[in-house]
Coordinates of C-alpha atoms and ligand atoms in Angstrom, one line a residue:
M4 CA 22.8 21.3 13.8
C5 CA 20.8 24.2 12.5
G6 CA 18.7 26.1 15.0
I7 CA 15.4 28.0 14.6
I8 CA 13.8 30.7 16.7
G9 CA 10.7 32.7 15.9
Y10 CA 8.8 35.4 17.8
V11 CA 5.4 37.0 17.4
G12 CA 4.0 39.4 20.1
K13 CA 4.1 42.9 21.4
R14 CA 7.8 43.4 22.0
E15 CA 10.5 44.2 19.5
A16 CA 11.4 40.9 17.9
L17 CA 15.1 41.5 17.0
P18 CA 16.6 41.4 20.5
I19 CA 14.6 38.3 21.4
I20 CA 15.6 36.5 18.2
L21 CA 19.3 37.4 18.6
D22 CA 19.2 36.2 22.2
G23 CA 17.5 33.0 21.1
L24 CA 20.2 32.5 18.4
H25 CA 22.9 33.0 21.1
R26 CA 21.2 30.2 23.1
L27 CA 21.2 28.0 20.1
E28 CA 24.9 28.4 19.4
Y29 CA 25.7 25.2 21.3
R30 CA 24.1 23.2 18.5
G31 CA 27.0 24.1 16.1
Y32 CA 26.7 26.4 13.2
D33 CA 28.6 28.4 10.6
S34 CA 26.4 31.4 9.8
A35 CA 23.2 33.1 11.2
G36 CA 20.4 35.3 10.0
V37 CA 17.2 37.0 10.9
A38 CA 14.1 38.3 9.1
I39 CA 11.9 40.8 10.9
V40 CA 8.4 41.7 9.8
G41 CA 7.4 45.3 10.1
T42 CA 3.9 45.5 11.6
K43 CA 2.8 49.1 10.9
G44 CA 0.3 48.1 8.4
A45 CA 0.1 44.9 6.4
G46 CA 1.2 44.1 2.9
P47 CA 4.4 44.6 1.0
N48 CA 3.8 48.3 0.2
A49 CA 2.5 49.3 3.6
E50 CA 4.7 51.4 5.8
G51 CA 6.7 49.0 8.0
G52 CA 5.0 46.0 6.4
R53 CA 8.1 44.8 4.6
V54 CA 10.3 42.1 5.8
K55 CA 13.8 43.2 6.6
T56 CA 16.8 40.8 6.9
S57 CA 20.3 40.6 8.1
R58 CA 22.7 37.6 7.6
A59 CA 26.3 37.0 8.5
V60 CA 28.8 34.2 8.2
G61 CA 30.5 33.3 11.5
K62 CA 29.3 33.8 15.0
V63 CA 25.9 35.3 16.1
A64 CA 28.0 38.2 17.5
M65 CA 28.8 39.0 13.8
L66 CA 25.2 39.0 12.9
A67 CA 24.4 41.2 15.9
S68 CA 26.9 43.8 14.7
S69 CA 25.6 43.7 11.2
C70 CA 22.0 44.2 12.6
A71 CA 23.3 47.2 14.6
G72 CA 23.7 49.2 11.4
K73 CA 20.2 48.5 10.1
T74 CA 16.6 49.4 11.0
L75 CA 15.1 46.1 11.9
D76 CA 12.0 47.0 13.8
G77 CA 9.0 44.9 14.1
T78 CA 7.2 42.6 16.6
A79 CA 7.4 39.4 14.6
G80 CA 10.4 37.6 13.1
I81 CA 12.4 34.4 12.6
G82 CA 16.1 33.6 13.0
H83 CA 18.3 30.7 12.1
T84 CA 21.8 29.3 12.8
R85 CA 23.0 27.3 9.8
W86 CA 25.2 24.2 9.7
A87 CA 26.1 23.9 6.1
T88 CA 24.8 20.8 4.2
H89 CA 24.0 22.1 0.7
G90 CA 26.3 25.0 -0.3
K91 CA 29.3 26.2 1.6
P92 CA 29.1 28.7 4.5
A93 CA 28.5 32.0 2.7
E94 CA 26.1 34.9 3.2
K95 CA 24.1 34.0 0.1
N96 CA 23.5 30.5 1.6
T97 CA 22.6 31.8 5.1
H98 CA 18.9 31.6 6.1
P99 CA 16.3 33.2 6.0
H100 CA 15.8 32.6 2.3
A101 CA 13.3 34.6 0.3
D102 CA 11.2 34.2 -2.9
C103 CA 11.6 36.4 -5.9
T104 CA 9.2 39.0 -4.7
K105 CA 10.8 39.1 -1.2
Q106 CA 7.5 38.7 0.5
F107 CA 8.0 35.2 1.9
Y108 CA 10.9 34.3 4.2
I109 CA 11.7 30.8 5.4
V110 CA 14.2 29.2 7.8
H111 CA 14.6 25.5 7.5
N112 CA 16.4 22.6 9.3
G113 CA 16.7 19.3 7.5
I114 CA 17.2 18.3 3.9
I115 CA 14.9 18.6 1.0
E116 CA 15.7 15.5 -1.0
N117 CA 13.9 16.5 -4.2
H118 CA 15.3 20.0 -4.3
E119 CA 17.1 19.6 -7.6
E120 CA 14.0 18.6 -9.6
L121 CA 11.9 21.4 -7.9
R122 CA 14.6 23.9 -8.6
E123 CA 14.7 23.0 -12.3
E124 CA 10.9 23.3 -12.6
L125 CA 10.9 26.6 -10.8
K126 CA 13.6 28.0 -12.9
K127 CA 11.6 27.1 -16.0
Q128 CA 8.9 29.3 -14.5
K129 CA 11.4 32.1 -14.3
H130 CA 12.2 31.9 -10.6
V131 CA 15.6 33.3 -9.9
F132 CA 17.7 31.5 -7.2
K133 CA 20.1 33.4 -5.0
S134 CA 21.6 30.5 -3.0
E135 CA 23.0 27.0 -3.5
T136 CA 20.8 25.6 -0.7
D137 CA 18.2 22.9 -0.9
S138 CA 16.0 25.2 1.3
E139 CA 15.4 28.1 -1.1
V140 CA 13.0 26.1 -3.2
I141 CA 10.5 26.3 -0.3
A142 CA 10.3 30.1 -0.6
H143 CA 9.7 30.0 -4.3
L144 CA 7.1 27.3 -4.1
L145 CA 5.3 29.5 -1.5
E146 CA 5.3 32.5 -3.8
D147 CA 3.5 30.4 -6.4
A148 CA 1.1 28.7 -3.9
Y149 CA 0.1 32.1 -2.4
K150 CA -1.0 33.3 -5.8
E151 CA -3.4 30.4 -6.0
T152 CA -4.6 30.6 -2.4
P153 CA -3.7 33.8 -0.6
V154 CA -3.8 32.5 2.9
L155 CA -0.3 31.8 4.4
E156 CA -1.0 28.5 6.1
Q157 CA -2.8 27.1 3.1
A158 CA 0.1 28.2 0.8
V159 CA 2.5 26.5 3.3
Q160 CA 0.4 23.4 3.3
S161 CA 0.3 23.0 -0.4
T162 CA 4.1 23.7 -0.6
L163 CA 4.9 21.0 1.9
R164 CA 3.0 18.5 -0.1
K165 CA 5.5 18.9 -2.9
L166 CA 8.5 18.3 -0.6
R167 CA 10.3 15.1 0.0
G168 CA 12.8 14.9 2.8
T169 CA 13.0 16.4 6.3
Y170 CA 12.1 19.8 7.6
G171 CA 11.6 21.9 10.7
L172 CA 10.3 25.0 9.1
A173 CA 9.2 28.5 10.0
V174 CA 7.8 31.0 7.6
V175 CA 6.9 34.7 7.8
S176 CA 5.4 37.0 5.2
S177 CA 4.7 40.7 4.8
Y178 CA 1.2 39.8 3.6
E179 CA 0.3 38.4 7.1
P180 CA 2.7 40.2 9.4
E181 CA 1.4 38.9 12.8
K182 CA 1.7 35.3 11.9
I183 CA 4.4 32.6 11.9
V184 CA 3.6 29.3 10.2
T185 CA 5.7 26.4 11.3
A186 CA 5.9 22.7 10.3
R187 CA 7.7 19.6 11.2
M188 CA 8.8 16.5 9.3
G189 CA 11.8 14.7 10.9
A190 CA 13.3 17.9 12.4
P191 CA 11.9 19.0 15.8
I192 CA 9.7 22.1 16.3
V193 CA 8.5 23.3 19.7
L194 CA 6.1 26.1 20.3
G195 CA 6.6 28.3 23.4
L196 CA 3.4 29.9 24.7
G197 CA 3.6 33.3 26.6
E198 CA 1.2 36.1 27.6
G199 CA 0.3 38.0 24.4
E200 CA 3.3 36.5 22.7
N201 CA 4.3 33.2 21.3
F202 CA 7.5 31.5 20.1
V203 CA 8.6 28.9 17.7
A204 CA 12.0 27.1 18.1
S205 CA 13.9 24.0 17.1
D206 CA 14.5 23.1 20.8
A207 CA 13.4 24.6 24.1
S208 CA 16.7 26.2 25.0
P209 CA 16.0 29.7 23.5
L210 CA 12.5 29.7 25.1
L211 CA 13.3 29.2 28.7
S212 CA 14.0 32.8 29.5
H213 CA 10.5 33.7 28.3
T214 CA 8.3 30.7 29.0
R215 CA 8.3 27.2 30.4
T216 CA 5.0 26.3 28.7
V217 CA 5.7 24.4 25.5
L218 CA 4.0 22.2 23.0
Y219 CA 5.9 19.9 20.6
L220 CA 4.8 19.3 17.0
E221 CA 4.7 15.8 15.7
D222 CA 5.9 14.8 12.2
G223 CA 3.4 15.8 9.5
E224 CA 2.0 18.7 11.6
M225 CA 1.9 22.4 11.0
A226 CA 1.1 25.2 13.4
V227 CA -0.1 28.8 12.9
V228 CA 1.1 31.1 15.7
T229 CA 0.0 34.6 16.3
P230 CA 0.6 36.8 19.5
T231 CA -2.5 35.3 21.2
T232 CA -3.3 32.1 19.4
H233 CA -1.8 28.8 18.2
T234 CA -3.5 26.2 16.1
I235 CA -2.2 22.9 15.0
V236 CA -3.3 20.9 12.0
T237 CA -2.0 18.0 10.0
L238 CA -0.8 18.5 6.5
D239 CA -4.2 17.2 5.3
N240 CA -5.9 19.8 7.4
K241 CA -7.2 17.8 10.3
A242 CA -7.3 19.8 13.6
V243 CA -4.9 18.5 16.3
E244 CA -5.7 19.0 20.0
R245 CA -2.6 18.8 22.1
G246 CA -2.0 19.8 25.7
T247 CA 0.9 21.8 26.8
E248 CA 4.0 20.6 28.8
T249 CA 6.0 22.4 31.4
I250 CA 9.8 22.4 31.0
E251 CA 11.5 21.9 34.4
W252 CA 15.0 23.0 33.4
D253 CA 15.5 26.6 34.3
A254 CA 17.4 29.1 32.1
D255 CA 20.2 29.5 34.7
R256 CA 21.3 25.9 34.2
M257 CA 22.0 26.9 30.6
Q258 CA 24.5 29.5 31.6
K259 CA 28.2 29.0 32.2
G260 CA 27.9 29.7 35.9
G261 CA 31.3 31.3 36.3
F262 CA 33.2 28.6 34.4
P263 CA 35.2 29.6 31.3
H264 CA 33.5 27.0 29.1
F265 CA 30.4 24.8 29.2
T266 CA 32.6 21.8 28.7
L267 CA 34.4 22.4 32.0
K268 CA 31.2 23.3 33.8
E269 CA 29.5 20.1 32.7
I270 CA 32.5 17.9 33.6
M271 CA 32.5 19.5 37.0
E272 CA 28.8 18.8 37.4
G273 CA 29.6 15.1 37.5
P274 CA 28.8 14.3 41.2
E275 CA 25.5 16.3 41.1
V276 CA 24.6 14.6 37.8
I277 CA 25.0 11.1 39.3
E278 CA 23.0 12.1 42.4
N279 CA 20.2 13.3 40.1
T280 CA 20.3 10.2 37.9
L281 CA 20.1 8.0 41.0
R282 CA 17.6 10.0 43.0
G283 CA 14.6 7.9 44.2
R284 CA 15.6 5.0 42.0
L285 CA 17.7 2.7 44.3
I286 CA 16.3 0.3 46.9
T287 CA 19.7 -0.6 48.3
E288 CA 18.5 -3.1 51.0
D289 CA 16.8 -5.1 48.3
G290 CA 19.6 -4.6 45.7
L291 CA 17.0 -3.2 43.4
A292 CA 16.4 -0.3 41.1
K293 CA 12.9 1.3 40.8
L294 CA 12.5 2.7 37.3
G295 CA 9.0 4.1 36.9
G296 CA 9.3 4.7 33.2
L297 CA 9.5 0.9 32.6
Q298 CA 6.2 0.0 34.1
S299 CA 4.3 0.0 30.8
I300 CA 6.6 -2.7 29.4
S301 CA 7.4 -4.7 32.6
E302 CA 5.8 -7.8 31.1
K303 CA 7.8 -7.5 27.9
L304 CA 11.0 -6.9 29.9
R305 CA 10.4 -10.1 31.9
E306 CA 9.9 -12.1 28.7
A307 CA 12.8 -10.4 26.8
K308 CA 15.2 -12.9 25.1
H309 CA 17.4 -10.4 23.3
I310 CA 18.4 -6.8 23.6
I311 CA 19.7 -4.6 20.9
I312 CA 21.1 -1.1 21.8
V313 CA 21.3 1.5 19.1
A314 CA 23.2 4.7 19.5
C315 CA 25.8 7.1 17.9
G316 CA 29.0 8.6 19.1
T317 CA 29.5 8.9 22.8
A318 CA 26.1 7.3 23.4
F319 CA 27.3 4.3 21.4
H320 CA 30.3 4.0 23.8
A321 CA 27.9 4.1 26.8
A322 CA 25.9 1.3 25.1
R323 CA 29.1 -0.8 24.8
V324 CA 29.6 -0.6 28.6
G325 CA 25.9 -1.4 29.0
E326 CA 26.2 -4.5 26.9
Y327 CA 28.9 -5.9 29.3
M328 CA 26.9 -5.0 32.4
L329 CA 23.6 -6.5 31.1
E330 CA 25.2 -9.7 29.8
E331 CA 27.3 -10.3 33.0
Y332 CA 24.6 -9.5 35.6
A333 CA 21.2 -9.9 33.8
G334 CA 22.3 -12.8 31.6
I335 CA 20.4 -11.5 28.5
P336 CA 22.1 -11.5 25.1
V337 CA 22.9 -8.0 24.1
E338 CA 24.0 -6.5 20.7
V339 CA 25.2 -3.0 20.3
E340 CA 24.9 -1.3 17.0
F341 CA 25.5 2.0 15.3
A342 CA 22.0 3.3 14.7
S343 CA 23.1 4.3 11.2
E344 CA 23.9 0.7 10.3
F345 CA 21.0 -0.9 12.1
R346 CA 18.4 1.1 10.0
Y347 CA 19.8 0.1 6.7
R348 CA 20.4 -3.6 7.2
K349 CA 17.9 -6.3 7.9
P350 CA 18.0 -6.9 11.7
V351 CA 16.3 -10.0 13.0
L352 CA 13.8 -8.9 15.6
D353 CA 10.7 -10.3 17.1
E354 CA 8.3 -9.6 20.0
H355 CA 10.8 -10.9 22.5
T356 CA 13.4 -8.3 21.4
I357 CA 13.9 -5.0 23.3
V358 CA 15.5 -2.3 21.2
I359 CA 17.1 0.4 23.4
A360 CA 18.0 3.8 22.0
V361 CA 20.6 5.7 24.0
S362 CA 20.6 9.4 23.1
Q363 CA 21.4 12.5 25.0
S364 CA 19.4 14.8 22.7
G365 CA 16.7 12.3 21.8
E366 CA 16.8 13.9 18.3
T367 CA 19.7 12.1 16.6
A368 CA 18.2 11.3 13.2
D369 CA 19.8 7.8 12.8
T370 CA 18.9 6.7 16.3
L371 CA 15.3 7.9 15.8
E372 CA 15.0 6.1 12.5
A373 CA 16.5 2.9 14.0
I374 CA 13.8 3.0 16.7
R375 CA 11.1 3.5 14.1
E376 CA 12.4 0.6 12.1
A377 CA 12.5 -1.6 15.3
K378 CA 8.8 -0.7 16.0
R379 CA 7.8 -1.5 12.5
K380 CA 9.4 -5.0 13.0
G381 CA 7.4 -5.6 16.2
A382 CA 10.1 -5.0 18.8
T383 CA 9.5 -3.2 22.1
T384 CA 11.4 0.1 22.2
L385 CA 13.0 1.8 25.2
G386 CA 14.7 5.2 25.3
I387 CA 17.5 6.2 27.5
V388 CA 17.3 9.9 26.9
N389 CA 18.3 13.1 28.6
V390 CA 16.1 15.7 26.9
V391 CA 12.5 15.4 28.2
G392 CA 10.0 15.9 25.4
S393 CA 12.4 15.0 22.7
T394 CA 11.3 12.9 19.8
I395 CA 12.9 9.6 20.9
A396 CA 11.5 10.1 24.4
R397 CA 8.1 10.5 22.9
E398 CA 8.2 7.7 20.3
T399 CA 9.7 4.9 22.4
D400 CA 7.3 2.5 24.2
A401 CA 9.0 3.3 27.5
G402 CA 11.9 5.3 28.8
I403 CA 14.4 6.2 31.5
F404 CA 15.4 9.8 31.7
N405 CA 19.0 10.6 32.6
H406 CA 18.2 13.7 34.6
A407 CA 21.6 15.1 33.7
G408 CA 20.2 18.6 33.1
P409 CA 20.8 20.5 29.9
E410 CA 24.1 19.5 28.1
I411 CA 25.2 22.5 26.1
S412 CA 28.8 21.6 25.2
V413 CA 29.1 19.8 21.9
L414 CA 31.3 17.3 23.8
S415 CA 29.1 15.0 25.6
T416 CA 30.6 14.5 29.1
K417 CA 28.0 14.6 31.9
A418 CA 25.4 12.9 29.8
Y419 CA 27.9 10.0 29.2
I420 CA 28.3 9.3 32.9
S421 CA 24.6 9.5 33.5
Q422 CA 24.0 7.1 30.6
L423 CA 26.3 4.6 32.3
V424 CA 24.5 5.0 35.6
V425 CA 21.1 4.5 33.9
L426 CA 22.4 1.3 32.2
A427 CA 23.7 0.1 35.6
L428 CA 20.2 0.8 37.1
L429 CA 18.6 -1.1 34.2
T430 CA 21.0 -4.0 34.8
L431 CA 19.9 -4.1 38.4
T432 CA 16.3 -4.2 37.4
L433 CA 16.6 -6.9 34.8
G434 CA 19.3 -8.8 36.7
R435 CA 17.3 -9.1 39.9
E436 CA 14.3 -10.5 37.9
R437 CA 16.7 -13.1 36.5
E438 CA 19.9 -14.5 38.0
L439 CA 21.5 -11.6 39.9
S440 CA 21.8 -12.4 43.6
L441 CA 20.6 -10.2 46.4
T442 CA 24.2 -9.9 47.7
M443 CA 25.5 -8.7 44.3
G444 CA 22.5 -6.5 43.8
K445 CA 23.2 -4.8 47.1
K446 CA 26.9 -4.4 46.2
I447 CA 26.1 -2.7 42.9
A448 CA 23.5 -0.4 44.6
E449 CA 26.0 0.6 47.3
A450 CA 28.8 1.1 44.8
L451 CA 26.5 3.4 42.7
Q452 CA 25.8 5.5 45.8
E453 CA 29.4 6.0 46.4
L454 CA 30.1 7.3 42.9
P455 CA 29.4 11.1 43.5
K456 CA 32.0 11.3 46.2
K457 CA 34.6 9.4 44.2
I458 CA 34.1 11.6 41.2
A459 CA 34.5 14.7 43.4
T460 CA 37.9 13.4 44.5
I461 CA 38.9 13.0 40.8
L462 CA 37.7 16.5 40.0
K463 CA 39.7 18.0 42.9
Q464 CA 42.9 16.8 41.1
E465 CA 42.0 19.0 38.1
K466 CA 45.4 20.8 38.3
E467 CA 47.3 17.5 38.0
I468 CA 45.4 16.7 34.8
K469 CA 46.2 20.1 33.5
K470 CA 49.9 19.5 34.0
L471 CA 49.6 16.2 32.2
A472 CA 47.9 17.9 29.3
K473 CA 50.7 20.4 29.1
K474 CA 53.2 17.5 28.7
Y475 CA 51.1 15.7 26.1
A476 CA 49.7 18.6 24.0
K477 CA 52.8 18.5 21.7
Y478 CA 51.9 15.1 20.3
E479 CA 50.0 14.8 17.0
H480 CA 48.8 11.2 17.6
M481 CA 47.7 9.2 20.6
L482 CA 46.5 5.7 21.3
Y483 CA 43.9 5.0 23.9
L484 CA 44.0 1.4 25.2
G485 CA 41.4 -0.4 27.3
R486 CA 40.0 -3.9 27.9
K487 CA 36.7 -5.4 28.9
Y488 CA 34.6 -2.7 30.7
N489 CA 37.2 -0.1 29.8
F490 CA 37.4 -1.1 26.1
A491 CA 34.6 1.5 25.5
T492 CA 36.4 4.0 27.8
A493 CA 39.4 3.9 25.4
Y494 CA 37.2 4.8 22.5
E495 CA 35.3 7.5 24.4
G496 CA 38.6 9.1 25.7
A497 CA 40.0 9.2 22.1
L498 CA 36.7 10.6 20.8
K499 CA 36.9 13.5 23.3
V500 CA 40.4 14.3 22.3
K501 CA 39.7 14.3 18.5
E502 CA 36.5 16.3 18.8
A503 CA 38.0 19.3 20.6
S504 CA 41.8 19.3 20.3
Y505 CA 42.0 17.8 16.8
I506 CA 44.9 15.5 18.0
H507 CA 44.6 12.3 16.1
A508 CA 43.6 9.8 18.8
E509 CA 42.5 6.2 18.3
G510 CA 40.7 3.9 20.6
C511 CA 41.8 0.3 20.6
G512 CA 40.8 -2.8 22.5
A513 CA 44.1 -3.8 24.2
G514 CA 43.8 -7.4 23.0
E515 CA 43.7 -6.1 19.5
M516 CA 46.9 -4.0 19.8
K517 CA 49.2 -6.8 18.6
H518 CA 47.0 -7.4 15.6
G519 CA 48.1 -4.3 13.9
F520 CA 48.1 -1.1 15.9
I521 CA 51.4 -1.8 17.6
A522 CA 53.1 -1.0 14.2
M523 CA 52.3 2.7 14.9
I524 CA 54.0 2.9 18.3
D525 CA 57.2 4.9 18.7
K526 CA 58.4 7.7 20.8
E527 CA 56.2 10.2 19.0
F528 CA 53.0 8.1 19.5
P529 CA 52.0 8.0 23.2
T530 CA 49.5 5.7 24.7
V531 CA 46.8 6.4 27.3
A532 CA 46.2 3.1 29.0
I533 CA 43.1 2.6 31.1
A534 CA 44.2 0.0 33.6
P535 CA 42.2 0.0 36.9
E536 CA 42.8 -3.0 39.2
D537 CA 40.2 -5.4 37.7
S538 CA 40.0 -8.8 36.2
V539 CA 42.1 -7.8 33.1
Y540 CA 44.6 -5.7 35.0
D541 CA 47.5 -8.1 34.4
K542 CA 46.8 -8.2 30.7
M543 CA 46.9 -4.4 30.6
L544 CA 50.3 -4.4 32.4
S545 CA 51.6 -6.7 29.6
N546 CA 50.3 -4.3 27.0
I547 CA 52.0 -1.4 28.7
Q548 CA 55.3 -3.4 28.8
E549 CA 55.0 -4.1 25.1
I550 CA 54.5 -0.4 24.4
K551 CA 57.4 0.6 26.6
A552 CA 59.6 -2.0 24.8
R553 CA 58.9 0.0 21.6
S554 CA 59.8 3.4 23.1
G555 CA 56.2 4.5 23.4
R556 CA 55.3 6.9 26.2
V557 CA 52.5 5.7 28.5
L558 CA 50.0 7.7 30.6
A559 CA 48.1 5.2 32.7
I560 CA 44.8 5.6 34.5
A561 CA 45.1 3.3 37.5
T562 CA 43.5 2.5 40.8
E563 CA 44.6 4.4 44.0
G564 CA 47.0 2.2 46.0
D565 CA 48.4 0.4 42.9
T566 CA 52.1 0.1 43.4
R567 CA 53.1 -1.8 40.3
I568 CA 51.9 0.4 37.4
G569 CA 54.0 3.4 38.4
K570 CA 57.2 1.4 37.7
L571 CA 56.1 0.8 34.1
A572 CA 54.2 3.9 32.9
D573 CA 55.7 7.3 32.4
D574 CA 52.8 9.1 34.1
V575 CA 49.9 7.7 36.2
F576 CA 46.7 9.3 37.2
Y577 CA 45.0 7.5 40.1
I578 CA 41.2 7.0 40.4
P579 CA 39.3 5.6 43.5
K580 CA 38.4 2.0 43.6
T581 CA 35.0 0.8 42.7
I582 CA 33.5 -2.5 41.4
E583 CA 34.6 -3.5 37.9
M584 CA 31.3 -2.8 36.1
L585 CA 31.3 0.8 37.4
S586 CA 35.0 1.6 36.8
P587 CA 34.3 3.2 33.3
I588 CA 32.3 5.9 35.2
L589 CA 35.3 6.9 37.2
A590 CA 37.9 6.3 34.5
V591 CA 36.3 8.5 31.9
V592 CA 36.3 11.7 34.1
P593 CA 40.1 12.3 34.0
L594 CA 40.0 11.6 30.3
Q595 CA 37.3 14.2 29.8
L596 CA 39.4 16.8 31.8
F597 CA 42.5 15.7 29.9
A598 CA 40.8 16.4 26.5
Y599 CA 39.6 19.7 27.8
Y600 CA 43.0 20.9 28.9
L601 CA 44.7 19.5 25.7
T602 CA 42.3 21.7 23.8
L603 CA 43.2 24.8 25.8
E604 CA 46.9 24.0 25.5
R605 CA 46.4 24.0 21.7
K606 CA 44.7 27.4 22.0
L607 CA 41.3 26.1 20.8
D608 CA 37.8 26.6 22.1
P609 CA 36.4 23.4 23.5
D610 CA 32.9 24.7 23.4
R611 CA 33.1 25.3 19.6
P612 CA 34.8 22.4 17.8
R613 CA 35.0 22.9 14.1
N614 CA 32.5 21.1 11.8
L615 CA 30.6 19.5 14.7
A616 CA 27.0 19.9 15.8
K617 CA 25.5 19.1 19.2
S618 CA 22.7 17.1 17.8
V619 CA 23.0 15.4 14.4
T620 CA 19.5 15.8 13.1
V621 CA 20.2 14.8 9.5
E622 CA 21.7 11.6 8.2
Ligands
LIG11 O1 22.3 13.2 21.3 P1 22.9 11.9 21.1 O2 23.4 11.3 22.3 O3 22.1 10.9 20.3 O4 24.2 12.2 20.2 C1 25.0 11.2 19.7 C2 26.3 11.8 19.2 O5 26.1 12.6 18.2 C3 27.1 12.5 20.3 O6 27.4 11.7 21.4 C4 28.5 13.0 19.8 O7 29.3 11.9 19.4 C5 29.1 13.9 20.8 N1 29.6 15.1 20.1 C6 30.2 13.3 21.5 O8 30.9 14.2 22.4

């Protein structure tokens, strides 16, 4: 969703902020803006001391061209990419927002829940609002607070006490030009520390080309950043001592590396991703997985009687596969729930419940709140997270990192397969402590090790998938059908198609088809049937026959060497054989490529799906 970047140092701020905004584009946005503070003398009337802004609807490139015609010099500034919540995408709603005197500029991620009442009060005091956003109240409150206490951080502090809701916030003012004040409540803020320069951002991606030394704010904290100092305090002014962390991802991994889109690059990284997720974690001869991040809760895991997995979107589909793996091989009852539902109902949890959050970003608002709710109720929490240092990674009692590397594309692809691999590793760990035999443990471990090669063979057939996409791009609707382990694959395949190509695709458990969905089938409504040779293969063949009997076209995903399915389906894409529980990891790869090429056939940009944000940090 919205992105924030701030810079204060010796260099010109504008190019650094524009570059940072480009690197934040992946989060999804509809407009962007900058505010640069002139530093040749402080104060609103001093030469160069004023804050200058530029804002544009559309891409960061539009903002860059609008900046080109202006003098925006200065060595401190803030920038923002906005994903509209309150007020449509329009220049007046684009951040930064200013107060009436144009001396305080703010960029804000999150939602101010009491903005309407604050706006009414401020209007009574003759404040004039320029936007329809919830965020603008912050700038006007600051204007008033600074009159009372003319120190920027204190004015920010007293303003924040009046807000209800969520914020990741950065503030600059012409009164104190070499300073950025930033604060966090429910929306992440990370400080990047350099030599004679410092940064503020909503995630580490815009910082990596400048520094790897970072420091994450916690909820209820505020930081004051100058070129050479950073201090953190709580909202009630208690000093916070926090050590820095080093980010291991390098900036190169966040580039397209010769691929036309991040989406394709990340799908193609599949084999390497699995190798990285598995590295150092399998003890094949003992049929075991070694997951260091679980040590602190090993006792709890041994005594666990119940697992609940909370997640959203693609991560939710990974969790559904995890449920089948864990129940079949570890024998523990598992429930999978949308995090957004879990947090609002009254789940029954106790000290023998493990609540697992699956989240690529580690910042999804609903998943984070679900974990907080689980902790309040006494459950042990475990994060399966890709982004190191993210809020879910830090707030859960224990964790397993995916090691998939930065996922920039809004479409989650490589993170999904790494989530499935992590869930398989967790199954091995919990299973071997319970009823999973050494023989089966070894079989799973060996099959996991073979996955990278098998994915590579699928990826080599990219051209075949491209041809299939050409055939199917004309359809407006598609059904994705799967059973048992590939029930979730059907939903995931359909989600990928919807997100990027805007073809209406629906996932359906194959057993459910006759309970309603079959009414939709005709020659204009093709089906993608995920039918590897597994324990439900014959049932899938029956489903395919039923579709064919109603003139539906079928594209099947089947196992290499299958001689039956080709006689029924109109098109078949073959994947290598693996054990049943790992088949979703292979089956989803052609579906990811299929969605990518359908999107290109429809002349759309898979990296920039409309209305979507990479990380959903508001409810
Ligand atoms: O970062 P998270 O894994 O928590 O994100 C969850 C979903 O928002 C995410 O998977 C979303 O559905 C993707 N756009 C799917 O491609």
